[in-house]
Short mmCIF file of C-alpha atoms in Angstrom, two decimals:
data_model
loop_
_atom_site.label_atom_id
_atom_site.label_comp_id
_atom_site.label_asym_id
_atom_site.label_seq_id
_atom_site.Cartn_x
_atom_site.Cartn_y
_atom_site.Cartn_z
CA UNK A 1 15.63 101.56 -61.65
CA UNK A 2 16.39 98.43 -60.12
CA UNK A 3 15.99 96.77 -63.56
CA UNK A 4 18.60 99.39 -64.88
CA UNK A 5 21.07 98.31 -61.67
CA UNK A 6 20.55 94.47 -62.57
CA UNK A 7 21.36 94.84 -66.06
CA UNK A 8 24.47 96.83 -65.54
CA UNK A 9 25.55 94.09 -63.01
CA UNK A 10 24.85 91.40 -65.70
CA UNK A 11 26.86 93.34 -68.40
CA UNK A 12 29.83 93.91 -65.93
CA UNK A 13 29.99 90.43 -64.85
CA UNK A 14 30.09 89.27 -68.65
CA UNK A 15 32.82 91.58 -69.20
CA UNK A 16 34.83 90.06 -66.43
CA UNK A 17 34.25 86.67 -67.43
CA UNK A 18 35.82 87.34 -71.06
CA UNK A 19 39.33 86.11 -70.98
CA UNK A 20 42.10 88.74 -70.37
CA UNK A 21 45.76 88.68 -70.85
CA UNK A 22 45.87 88.47 -67.17
CA UNK A 23 44.28 84.88 -67.60
CA UNK A 24 47.21 83.93 -69.68
CA UNK A 25 49.12 84.29 -66.56
CA UNK A 26 47.28 82.03 -64.25
CA UNK A 27 48.81 78.84 -63.46
CA UNK A 28 47.94 75.95 -61.36
CA UNK A 29 50.53 74.27 -59.52
CA UNK A 30 48.50 71.43 -58.37
CA UNK A 31 48.51 67.63 -59.56
CA UNK A 32 46.56 67.24 -63.01
CA UNK A 33 43.69 65.22 -62.45
CA UNK A 34 43.49 62.09 -64.34
CA UNK A 35 41.57 61.48 -67.15
CA UNK A 36 39.39 58.25 -67.33
CA UNK A 37 38.29 56.97 -70.70
CA UNK A 38 35.11 54.72 -70.58
CA UNK A 39 36.26 50.89 -70.56
CA UNK A 40 39.84 52.20 -70.77
CA UNK A 41 43.01 52.75 -68.90
CA UNK A 42 43.86 56.06 -66.75
CA UNK A 43 45.63 58.99 -69.22
CA UNK A 44 47.42 62.25 -68.01
CA UNK A 45 47.04 65.30 -70.29
CA UNK A 46 48.63 68.36 -68.91
CA UNK A 47 47.57 71.10 -71.53
CA UNK A 48 43.81 70.30 -71.49
CA UNK A 49 44.07 70.16 -67.42
CA UNK A 50 45.87 73.92 -67.63
CA UNK A 51 43.20 75.31 -70.01
CA UNK A 52 40.51 73.89 -67.66
CA UNK A 53 42.13 75.59 -64.34
CA UNK A 54 42.47 78.66 -66.52
CA UNK A 55 38.84 79.02 -67.38
CA UNK A 56 38.06 78.14 -63.73
CA UNK A 57 40.14 81.02 -62.33
CA UNK A 58 38.53 83.57 -64.87
CA UNK A 59 35.02 82.66 -64.01
CA UNK A 60 35.67 83.25 -60.57
CA UNK A 61 37.16 86.99 -61.08
CA UNK A 62 34.06 87.77 -63.25
CA UNK A 63 31.88 86.80 -60.50
CA UNK A 64 33.59 88.88 -57.93
CA UNK A 65 33.77 92.26 -60.26
CA UNK A 66 30.09 91.49 -61.08
CA UNK A 67 29.41 91.40 -57.26
CA UNK A 68 31.65 94.94 -56.98
CA UNK A 69 30.01 96.69 -59.43
CA UNK A 70 26.59 95.87 -58.07
CA UNK A 71 27.44 97.26 -54.46
CA UNK A 72 28.67 100.43 -56.37
CA UNK A 73 25.65 101.03 -58.23
CA UNK A 74 23.29 100.62 -54.97
CA UNK A 75 25.88 102.81 -53.54
CA UNK A 76 25.36 105.81 -55.97
CA UNK A 77 21.72 105.31 -56.19
CA UNK A 78 21.50 106.57 -52.56
CA UNK A 79 22.39 110.06 -53.18
CA UNK A 80 19.99 110.65 -56.07
CA UNK A 81 17.15 109.34 -54.27
CA UNK A 82 17.53 111.80 -51.69
CA UNK A 83 18.24 114.41 -54.11
CA UNK A 84 15.17 113.55 -56.11
CA UNK A 85 12.94 113.61 -52.55
CA UNK A 86 14.26 117.18 -52.32
CA UNK A 87 12.94 118.94 -55.24
CA UNK A 88 11.93 119.03 -59.12
CA UNK A 89 15.32 119.43 -60.47
CA UNK A 90 16.84 116.63 -61.85
CA UNK A 91 19.90 115.45 -60.79
CA UNK A 92 22.88 114.11 -62.69
CA UNK A 93 24.43 111.28 -61.49
CA UNK A 94 28.43 111.46 -61.46
CA UNK A 95 29.93 108.45 -62.87
CA UNK A 96 31.15 106.21 -59.93
CA UNK A 97 34.87 105.56 -60.01
CA UNK A 98 36.00 102.17 -61.07
CA UNK A 99 36.63 99.67 -57.92
CA UNK A 100 39.92 98.62 -57.81
CA UNK A 101 40.76 95.24 -59.48
CA UNK A 102 41.01 92.60 -56.45
CA UNK A 103 44.08 90.77 -56.51
CA UNK A 104 43.16 87.14 -56.52
CA UNK A 105 45.50 84.73 -54.92
CA UNK A 106 44.85 81.06 -56.14
CA UNK A 107 45.77 78.61 -53.45
CA UNK A 108 47.02 75.39 -54.61
CA UNK A 109 44.29 72.54 -54.86
CA UNK A 110 45.59 69.20 -53.99
CA UNK A 111 43.95 66.58 -55.75
CA UNK A 112 44.04 62.73 -54.79
CA UNK A 113 44.28 60.27 -57.49
CA UNK A 114 41.73 57.70 -56.93
CA UNK A 115 42.71 54.17 -56.87
CA UNK A 116 42.86 52.25 -60.29
CA UNK A 117 39.92 50.34 -61.23
CA UNK A 118 40.08 46.62 -61.07
CA UNK A 119 40.02 44.93 -64.54
CA UNK A 120 37.28 42.66 -64.63
CA UNK A 121 37.84 39.68 -66.72
CA UNK A 122 34.63 39.48 -68.74
CA UNK A 123 32.19 36.17 -68.41
CA UNK A 124 33.11 33.17 -70.32
CA UNK A 125 30.85 32.67 -73.30
CA UNK A 126 28.60 29.87 -73.11
CA UNK A 127 28.74 27.26 -75.41
CA UNK A 128 26.19 24.71 -76.61
CA UNK A 129 26.27 21.52 -74.46
CA UNK A 130 28.18 23.45 -71.77
CA UNK A 131 24.95 25.23 -70.07
CA UNK A 132 24.76 25.26 -66.28
CA UNK A 133 21.78 24.01 -65.44
CA UNK A 134 19.88 26.31 -62.76
CA UNK A 135 18.76 24.44 -59.46
CA UNK A 136 15.38 23.08 -59.37
CA UNK A 137 12.59 25.29 -57.70
CA UNK A 138 11.38 23.71 -54.50
CA UNK A 139 8.41 25.40 -53.01
CA UNK A 140 9.06 25.97 -49.36
CA UNK A 141 7.58 23.37 -47.35
CA UNK A 142 4.25 24.08 -45.65
CA UNK A 143 3.82 24.93 -41.78
CA UNK A 144 3.46 21.74 -39.59
CA UNK A 145 0.41 21.11 -37.79
CA UNK A 146 -0.08 22.76 -34.45
CA UNK A 147 0.07 20.96 -31.06
CA UNK A 148 -3.85 21.06 -31.16
CA UNK A 149 -4.10 19.55 -34.27
CA UNK A 150 -1.34 16.93 -33.22
CA UNK A 151 -3.21 15.98 -30.21
CA UNK A 152 -6.47 15.73 -32.25
CA UNK A 153 -4.53 13.27 -34.93
CA UNK A 154 -3.44 11.33 -31.96
CA UNK A 155 -6.72 10.91 -30.55
CA UNK A 156 -8.15 10.28 -33.75
CA UNK A 157 -5.44 7.38 -34.28
CA UNK A 158 -6.21 5.93 -30.76
CA UNK A 159 -9.77 6.10 -31.33
CA UNK A 160 -9.66 4.43 -34.59
CA UNK A 161 -7.31 1.51 -33.12
CA UNK A 162 -9.96 0.79 -30.19
CA UNK A 163 -12.51 0.59 -32.91
CA UNK A 164 -10.51 -1.83 -34.64
CA UNK A 165 -9.88 -3.76 -31.61
CA UNK A 166 -13.33 -3.99 -30.69
CA UNK A 167 -14.48 -5.14 -34.03
CA UNK A 168 -11.80 -7.48 -34.02
CA UNK A 169 -12.81 -8.76 -30.44
CA UNK A 170 -16.97 -8.88 -31.90
CA UNK A 171 -15.85 -10.79 -34.78
CA UNK A 172 -13.65 -13.04 -32.59
CA UNK A 173 -16.61 -13.50 -30.12
CA UNK A 174 -19.28 -14.21 -32.79
CA UNK A 175 -16.98 -16.90 -34.21
CA UNK A 176 -16.61 -18.52 -31.04
CA UNK A 177 -20.64 -18.37 -30.68
CA UNK A 178 -21.03 -19.90 -33.91
CA UNK A 179 -18.36 -22.73 -33.00
CA UNK A 180 -20.22 -23.35 -29.50
CA UNK A 181 -23.73 -23.54 -31.29
CA UNK A 182 -22.32 -26.10 -34.04
CA UNK A 183 -20.65 -28.13 -30.93
CA UNK A 184 -23.86 -28.21 -29.33
CA UNK A 185 -26.02 -28.91 -32.40
CA UNK A 186 -23.34 -31.99 -32.74
CA UNK A 187 -23.76 -32.92 -29.34
CA UNK A 188 -27.56 -32.98 -29.38
CA UNK A 189 -27.24 -35.06 -32.38
CA UNK A 190 -24.98 -37.47 -30.68
CA UNK A 191 -27.20 -37.69 -27.58
CA UNK A 192 -30.24 -38.28 -30.17
CA UNK A 193 -28.43 -41.20 -31.55
CA UNK A 194 -27.53 -42.67 -28.25
CA UNK A 195 -30.90 -42.24 -26.80
CA UNK A 196 -32.06 -44.42 -29.94
CA UNK A 197 -29.84 -47.09 -29.09
CA UNK A 198 -30.47 -46.67 -25.28
CA UNK A 199 -34.32 -46.82 -25.72
CA UNK A 200 -33.86 -50.11 -27.69
CA UNK A 201 -31.53 -51.71 -25.06
CA UNK A 202 -34.24 -50.48 -22.45
CA UNK A 203 -36.87 -52.21 -24.46
CA UNK A 204 -35.17 -55.21 -24.39
CA UNK A 205 -34.01 -55.17 -20.87
CA UNK A 206 -37.39 -53.95 -19.17
CA UNK A 207 -39.11 -57.07 -20.50
CA UNK A 208 -39.04 -58.71 -16.86
CA UNK A 209 -39.78 -55.54 -14.93
CA UNK A 210 -43.11 -54.65 -13.33
CA UNK A 211 -45.26 -51.88 -14.51
CA UNK A 212 -48.79 -51.07 -13.47
CA UNK A 213 -51.53 -51.90 -15.86
CA UNK A 214 -53.50 -48.58 -17.41
CA UNK A 215 -56.31 -47.52 -15.51
CA UNK A 216 -54.80 -48.89 -12.43
CA UNK A 217 -56.10 -47.62 -9.15
CA UNK A 218 -53.68 -46.10 -6.87
CA UNK A 219 -52.67 -44.38 -3.59
CA UNK A 220 -49.73 -42.26 -2.47
CA UNK A 221 -48.66 -41.52 1.05
CA UNK A 222 -45.21 -39.94 2.08
CA UNK A 223 -45.68 -38.95 5.86
CA UNK A 224 -46.81 -40.69 8.79
CA UNK A 225 -46.31 -44.10 8.05
CA UNK A 226 -48.69 -46.11 5.82
CA UNK A 227 -52.59 -46.34 6.05
CA UNK A 228 -52.81 -49.93 4.16
CA UNK A 229 -56.75 -49.87 4.44
CA UNK A 230 -57.09 -48.15 0.77
CA UNK A 231 -58.73 -50.64 -1.56
CA UNK A 232 -56.27 -49.81 -4.48
CA UNK A 233 -54.04 -51.75 -6.79
CA UNK A 234 -50.76 -49.48 -6.11
CA UNK A 235 -49.41 -47.92 -3.07
CA UNK A 236 -46.38 -45.50 -3.58
CA UNK A 237 -44.67 -44.82 -0.47
CA UNK A 238 -41.20 -43.12 0.51
CA UNK A 239 -38.20 -45.38 -0.07
CA UNK A 240 -36.19 -43.84 2.88
CA UNK A 241 -38.80 -43.74 5.46
CA UNK A 242 -40.66 -47.10 5.09
CA UNK A 243 -39.43 -50.02 6.31
CA UNK A 244 -39.06 -53.46 4.30
CA UNK A 245 -41.56 -54.76 6.80
CA UNK A 246 -44.15 -52.43 5.84
CA UNK A 247 -43.51 -52.89 1.96
CA UNK A 248 -43.84 -56.62 2.54
CA UNK A 249 -47.22 -56.00 4.24
CA UNK A 250 -48.31 -54.15 1.72
CA UNK A 251 -47.31 -57.26 -0.71
CA UNK A 252 -49.44 -59.60 1.61
CA UNK A 253 -52.30 -57.49 1.06
CA UNK A 254 -52.26 -57.63 -2.77
CA UNK A 255 -50.47 -54.32 -3.49
CA UNK A 256 -47.80 -53.32 -5.73
CA UNK A 257 -45.41 -50.90 -4.23
CA UNK A 258 -43.75 -48.11 -5.78
CA UNK A 259 -41.07 -46.29 -3.93
CA UNK A 260 -40.71 -42.42 -4.25
CA UNK A 261 -37.11 -40.79 -3.96
CA UNK A 262 -35.80 -37.44 -5.56
CA UNK A 263 -33.38 -38.06 -8.17
CA UNK A 264 -32.71 -34.02 -9.34
CA UNK A 265 -32.29 -33.08 -5.77
CA UNK A 266 -30.81 -33.98 -2.51
CA UNK A 267 -32.79 -33.08 0.78
CA UNK A 268 -31.06 -32.72 4.14
CA UNK A 269 -32.74 -35.06 6.01
CA UNK A 270 -32.16 -38.37 4.04
CA UNK A 271 -29.71 -41.08 5.04
CA UNK A 272 -27.93 -40.82 2.19
CA UNK A 273 -27.37 -36.80 2.22
CA UNK A 274 -23.77 -37.27 3.65
CA UNK A 275 -22.83 -39.33 0.60
CA UNK A 276 -23.63 -36.16 -1.91
CA UNK A 277 -20.35 -33.84 -2.41
CA UNK A 278 -21.04 -30.30 -1.77
CA UNK A 279 -19.54 -29.26 -5.23
CA UNK A 280 -22.56 -31.08 -6.91
CA UNK A 281 -25.18 -28.96 -4.88
CA UNK A 282 -26.81 -26.11 -6.37
CA UNK A 283 -29.38 -23.76 -5.48
CA UNK A 284 -32.08 -24.42 -3.08
CA UNK A 285 -35.62 -25.79 -4.16
CA UNK A 286 -38.28 -22.83 -4.50
CA UNK A 287 -40.57 -23.45 -1.25
CA UNK A 288 -38.15 -26.17 0.04
CA UNK A 289 -35.18 -24.65 1.73
CA UNK A 290 -33.72 -27.97 3.12
CA UNK A 291 -33.59 -29.39 -0.48
CA UNK A 292 -30.97 -28.61 -3.16
CA UNK A 293 -30.62 -29.31 -6.62
CA UNK A 294 -27.71 -31.39 -8.15
CA UNK A 295 -25.34 -31.20 -10.99
CA UNK A 296 -26.93 -33.94 -13.20
CA UNK A 297 -24.06 -33.65 -15.37
CA UNK A 298 -21.77 -35.19 -13.02
CA UNK A 299 -22.87 -38.83 -13.74
CA UNK A 300 -19.34 -40.13 -13.96
CA UNK A 301 -17.75 -38.37 -11.19
CA UNK A 302 -20.45 -38.88 -8.43
CA UNK A 303 -24.10 -38.81 -9.56
CA UNK A 304 -24.05 -42.16 -11.31
CA UNK A 305 -23.01 -43.94 -8.41
CA UNK A 306 -25.48 -42.49 -6.33
CA UNK A 307 -28.24 -43.27 -8.43
CA UNK A 308 -27.02 -46.85 -8.66
CA UNK A 309 -27.10 -46.98 -4.71
CA UNK A 310 -30.66 -45.88 -4.67
CA UNK A 311 -31.66 -48.52 -6.87
CA UNK A 312 -29.64 -51.32 -4.76
CA UNK A 313 -31.78 -49.75 -1.70
CA UNK A 314 -35.16 -49.96 -3.57
CA UNK A 315 -34.57 -53.42 -4.60
CA UNK A 316 -33.27 -54.67 -1.27
CA UNK A 317 -36.46 -53.58 0.56
CA UNK A 318 -38.74 -54.97 -2.17
CA UNK A 319 -39.86 -52.21 -4.10
CA UNK A 320 -41.78 -53.36 -7.41
CA UNK A 321 -41.05 -49.66 -8.94
CA UNK A 322 -39.53 -46.24 -8.32
CA UNK A 323 -40.99 -42.82 -8.93
CA UNK A 324 -37.83 -40.70 -9.54
CA UNK A 325 -39.02 -36.94 -9.08
CA UNK A 326 -37.58 -33.63 -10.08
CA UNK A 327 -36.70 -34.73 -13.24
CA UNK A 328 -37.24 -31.58 -14.99
CA UNK A 329 -34.33 -29.63 -13.36
CA UNK A 330 -33.40 -27.93 -16.55
CA UNK A 331 -36.81 -25.78 -16.16
CA UNK A 332 -35.73 -24.48 -12.84
CA UNK A 333 -33.06 -22.02 -11.62
CA UNK A 334 -30.37 -24.97 -10.25
CA UNK A 335 -27.79 -22.66 -10.41
CA UNK A 336 -25.87 -24.89 -13.24
CA UNK A 337 -27.36 -23.65 -16.39
CA UNK A 338 -28.78 -27.07 -17.12
CA UNK A 339 -29.91 -27.54 -20.59
CA UNK A 340 -32.60 -29.72 -22.24
CA UNK A 341 -29.86 -32.11 -23.65
CA UNK A 342 -28.29 -32.53 -20.16
CA UNK A 343 -31.93 -33.75 -18.81
CA UNK A 344 -32.31 -36.26 -21.54
CA UNK A 345 -29.20 -37.78 -20.57
CA UNK A 346 -29.59 -37.69 -17.22
CA UNK A 347 -33.05 -38.90 -17.05
CA UNK A 348 -32.32 -41.85 -19.51
CA UNK A 349 -29.56 -43.08 -17.44
CA UNK A 350 -32.12 -43.11 -14.34
CA UNK A 351 -34.17 -45.25 -16.01
CA UNK A 352 -31.57 -47.28 -17.37
CA UNK A 353 -30.02 -48.02 -13.87
CA UNK A 354 -33.57 -48.92 -12.28
CA UNK A 355 -34.21 -51.66 -15.08
CA UNK A 356 -30.53 -52.75 -14.49
CA UNK A 357 -31.95 -53.66 -11.02
CA UNK A 358 -35.03 -55.19 -12.09
CA UNK A 359 -36.84 -52.62 -11.09
CA UNK A 360 -40.12 -50.27 -13.48
CA UNK A 361 -39.96 -46.59 -13.10
CA UNK A 362 -42.45 -43.56 -13.66
CA UNK A 363 -41.72 -40.53 -15.10
CA UNK A 364 -42.69 -37.79 -12.71
CA UNK A 365 -43.81 -34.30 -14.50
CA UNK A 366 -41.12 -33.17 -17.34
CA UNK A 367 -43.98 -32.75 -19.84
CA UNK A 368 -41.71 -30.98 -22.41
CA UNK A 369 -40.11 -34.38 -22.83
CA UNK A 370 -42.38 -36.96 -22.85
CA UNK A 371 -42.08 -37.72 -26.73
CA UNK A 372 -38.33 -38.57 -26.31
CA UNK A 373 -38.75 -40.37 -22.93
CA UNK A 374 -41.93 -42.57 -23.14
CA UNK A 375 -39.84 -45.14 -24.69
CA UNK A 376 -37.50 -45.38 -21.50
CA UNK A 377 -39.94 -45.30 -18.47
CA UNK A 378 -42.97 -47.56 -17.90
CA UNK A 379 -45.50 -45.19 -16.45
CA UNK A 380 -46.13 -41.40 -15.93
CA UNK A 381 -46.74 -39.35 -12.80
CA UNK A 382 -47.83 -35.98 -12.77
CA UNK A 383 -49.25 -33.04 -10.63
CA UNK A 384 -51.77 -30.39 -11.44
CA UNK A 385 -52.01 -30.92 -15.19
CA UNK A 386 -55.25 -29.56 -14.96
CA UNK A 387 -54.20 -26.48 -13.46
CA UNK A 388 -52.20 -25.54 -16.40
CA UNK A 389 -54.13 -27.09 -19.18
CA UNK A 390 -51.45 -29.55 -19.95
CA UNK A 391 -52.74 -33.09 -19.53
CA UNK A 392 -53.09 -33.71 -23.08
CA UNK A 393 -49.23 -33.79 -23.19
CA UNK A 394 -49.45 -37.08 -21.40
CA UNK A 395 -51.26 -38.63 -24.38
CA UNK A 396 -48.22 -40.45 -25.40
CA UNK A 397 -47.99 -42.81 -22.74
CA UNK A 398 -51.88 -43.72 -23.33
CA UNK A 399 -50.72 -43.98 -26.76
CA UNK A 400 -48.09 -46.46 -25.73
CA UNK A 401 -50.63 -48.48 -23.77
CA UNK A 402 -49.06 -47.14 -20.37
CA UNK A 403 -50.36 -46.07 -17.19
CA UNK A 404 -50.71 -42.48 -16.07
CA UNK A 405 -51.21 -41.53 -12.85
CA UNK A 406 -52.05 -38.02 -11.66
CA UNK A 407 -52.69 -35.93 -8.54
CA UNK A 408 -54.90 -32.69 -7.85
CA UNK A 409 -54.63 -30.59 -5.04
CA UNK A 410 -58.15 -29.75 -4.54
CA UNK A 411 -61.74 -30.60 -5.79
CA UNK A 412 -61.51 -33.23 -8.98
CA UNK A 413 -65.48 -34.14 -9.23
CA UNK A 414 -65.60 -31.82 -12.32
CA UNK A 415 -62.22 -33.64 -13.82
CA UNK A 416 -63.22 -37.05 -13.68
CA UNK A 417 -65.27 -37.76 -17.08
CA UNK A 418 -62.16 -35.85 -18.93
CA UNK A 419 -59.41 -37.91 -16.65
CA UNK A 420 -61.36 -40.87 -17.57
CA UNK A 421 -61.62 -40.12 -21.54
CA UNK A 422 -57.92 -39.84 -21.15
CA UNK A 423 -56.96 -42.96 -19.60
CA UNK A 424 -55.64 -40.83 -16.32
CA UNK A 425 -55.85 -42.09 -12.91
CA UNK A 426 -56.93 -38.93 -11.09
CA UNK A 427 -56.91 -38.43 -7.48
CA UNK A 428 -56.96 -35.56 -4.93
CA UNK A 429 -54.49 -35.34 -2.43
CA UNK A 430 -53.30 -32.82 0.51
CA UNK A 431 -50.11 -31.23 -0.41
CA UNK A 432 -47.96 -32.92 2.29
CA UNK A 433 -49.21 -36.08 0.84
CA UNK A 434 -50.46 -37.80 3.80
CA UNK A 435 -53.24 -40.82 4.32
CA UNK A 436 -56.15 -38.82 3.02
CA UNK A 437 -57.14 -39.14 -0.59
CA UNK A 438 -60.64 -39.22 -2.95
CA UNK A 439 -60.58 -40.43 -6.70
CA UNK A 440 -62.86 -40.34 -9.14
#
């Protein structure tokens, strides 16, 4: 039954949509809709517009009639269903009266004409040679370093600069050291040449000075007056504490006299201690706090004059020669950083000064420079060479036909045979160098 009703509704609707005579009377009073042709100007067509509106109105009437028909069919179905429920007699449905034709009033529709489409000029045709070059592609710049990276870069740059400065400083220091070494070598060469010349002059000037014969016997006493009863060839006494009368008496007894003084140091008890300026005084001598090393390099400024005064005093007192002690200052902690070259120059100048005053001079200790100094000194005086197995270093003096005087502090009896074979005049003494002595 529902299907029948639906079919009836469709048929009624189709009939309603079919144009009728009344459609011809349907008119539209609204403004015509403009027709827009593609890529062309807007054109008005009143006849086509009227036909379109007529078709629209007819469709609307048809749909309304279809709706009314459906409602009528549904209304008729109600009683029929009730009758069927009451008995088995068929019920004949009466034809439903046609619904009244609705009167449709079409309200005027106002259509607003759209604004005209602006005319757009076509793009000019690109001719060969008239092309516009596209801008070159530039990739975006990479992001900059972070603050931490900047700090690390700066630290690395500063470290590199510091390392460069350190390397440059090291190179400069090395160059300066090499230059200093070259200058020192040149100075030593010049000193050696000067020493050779001075040796020749010393040999010529020392021809008239006194010197002890090899194998001479001797005694050294520097304190408590002089004991003149020792049967020896040579007496060595203190220059500053021995009078001229004592020296003269020794001469009267047939002794030669050597006067002792310290050339490389100054003792504070000496009469000439006040003549030494403070600036040439260095460290104290080990074991002798009242004695200080002097700067032997200051010859022209002070030391040369002091040595000359000593030689004058020795000559005035009647000394035959001098024993200049502490002539190896470069091997000690003097406070001046003295070199072997400094020592050679000083020792030769002292010897030349003694010879200039007609005095012989002995070299005290300084075994390391005997080879360079044997030509400048007239004999050698040594302490304790047997204690250090160094006595063989004295041989240059023996080979040169010069005397060698040696002191040992202790028993010398086991050493006498060797000493005689080496040409050493060996005696035993106490460390204060008083009157006591023994000899081989």
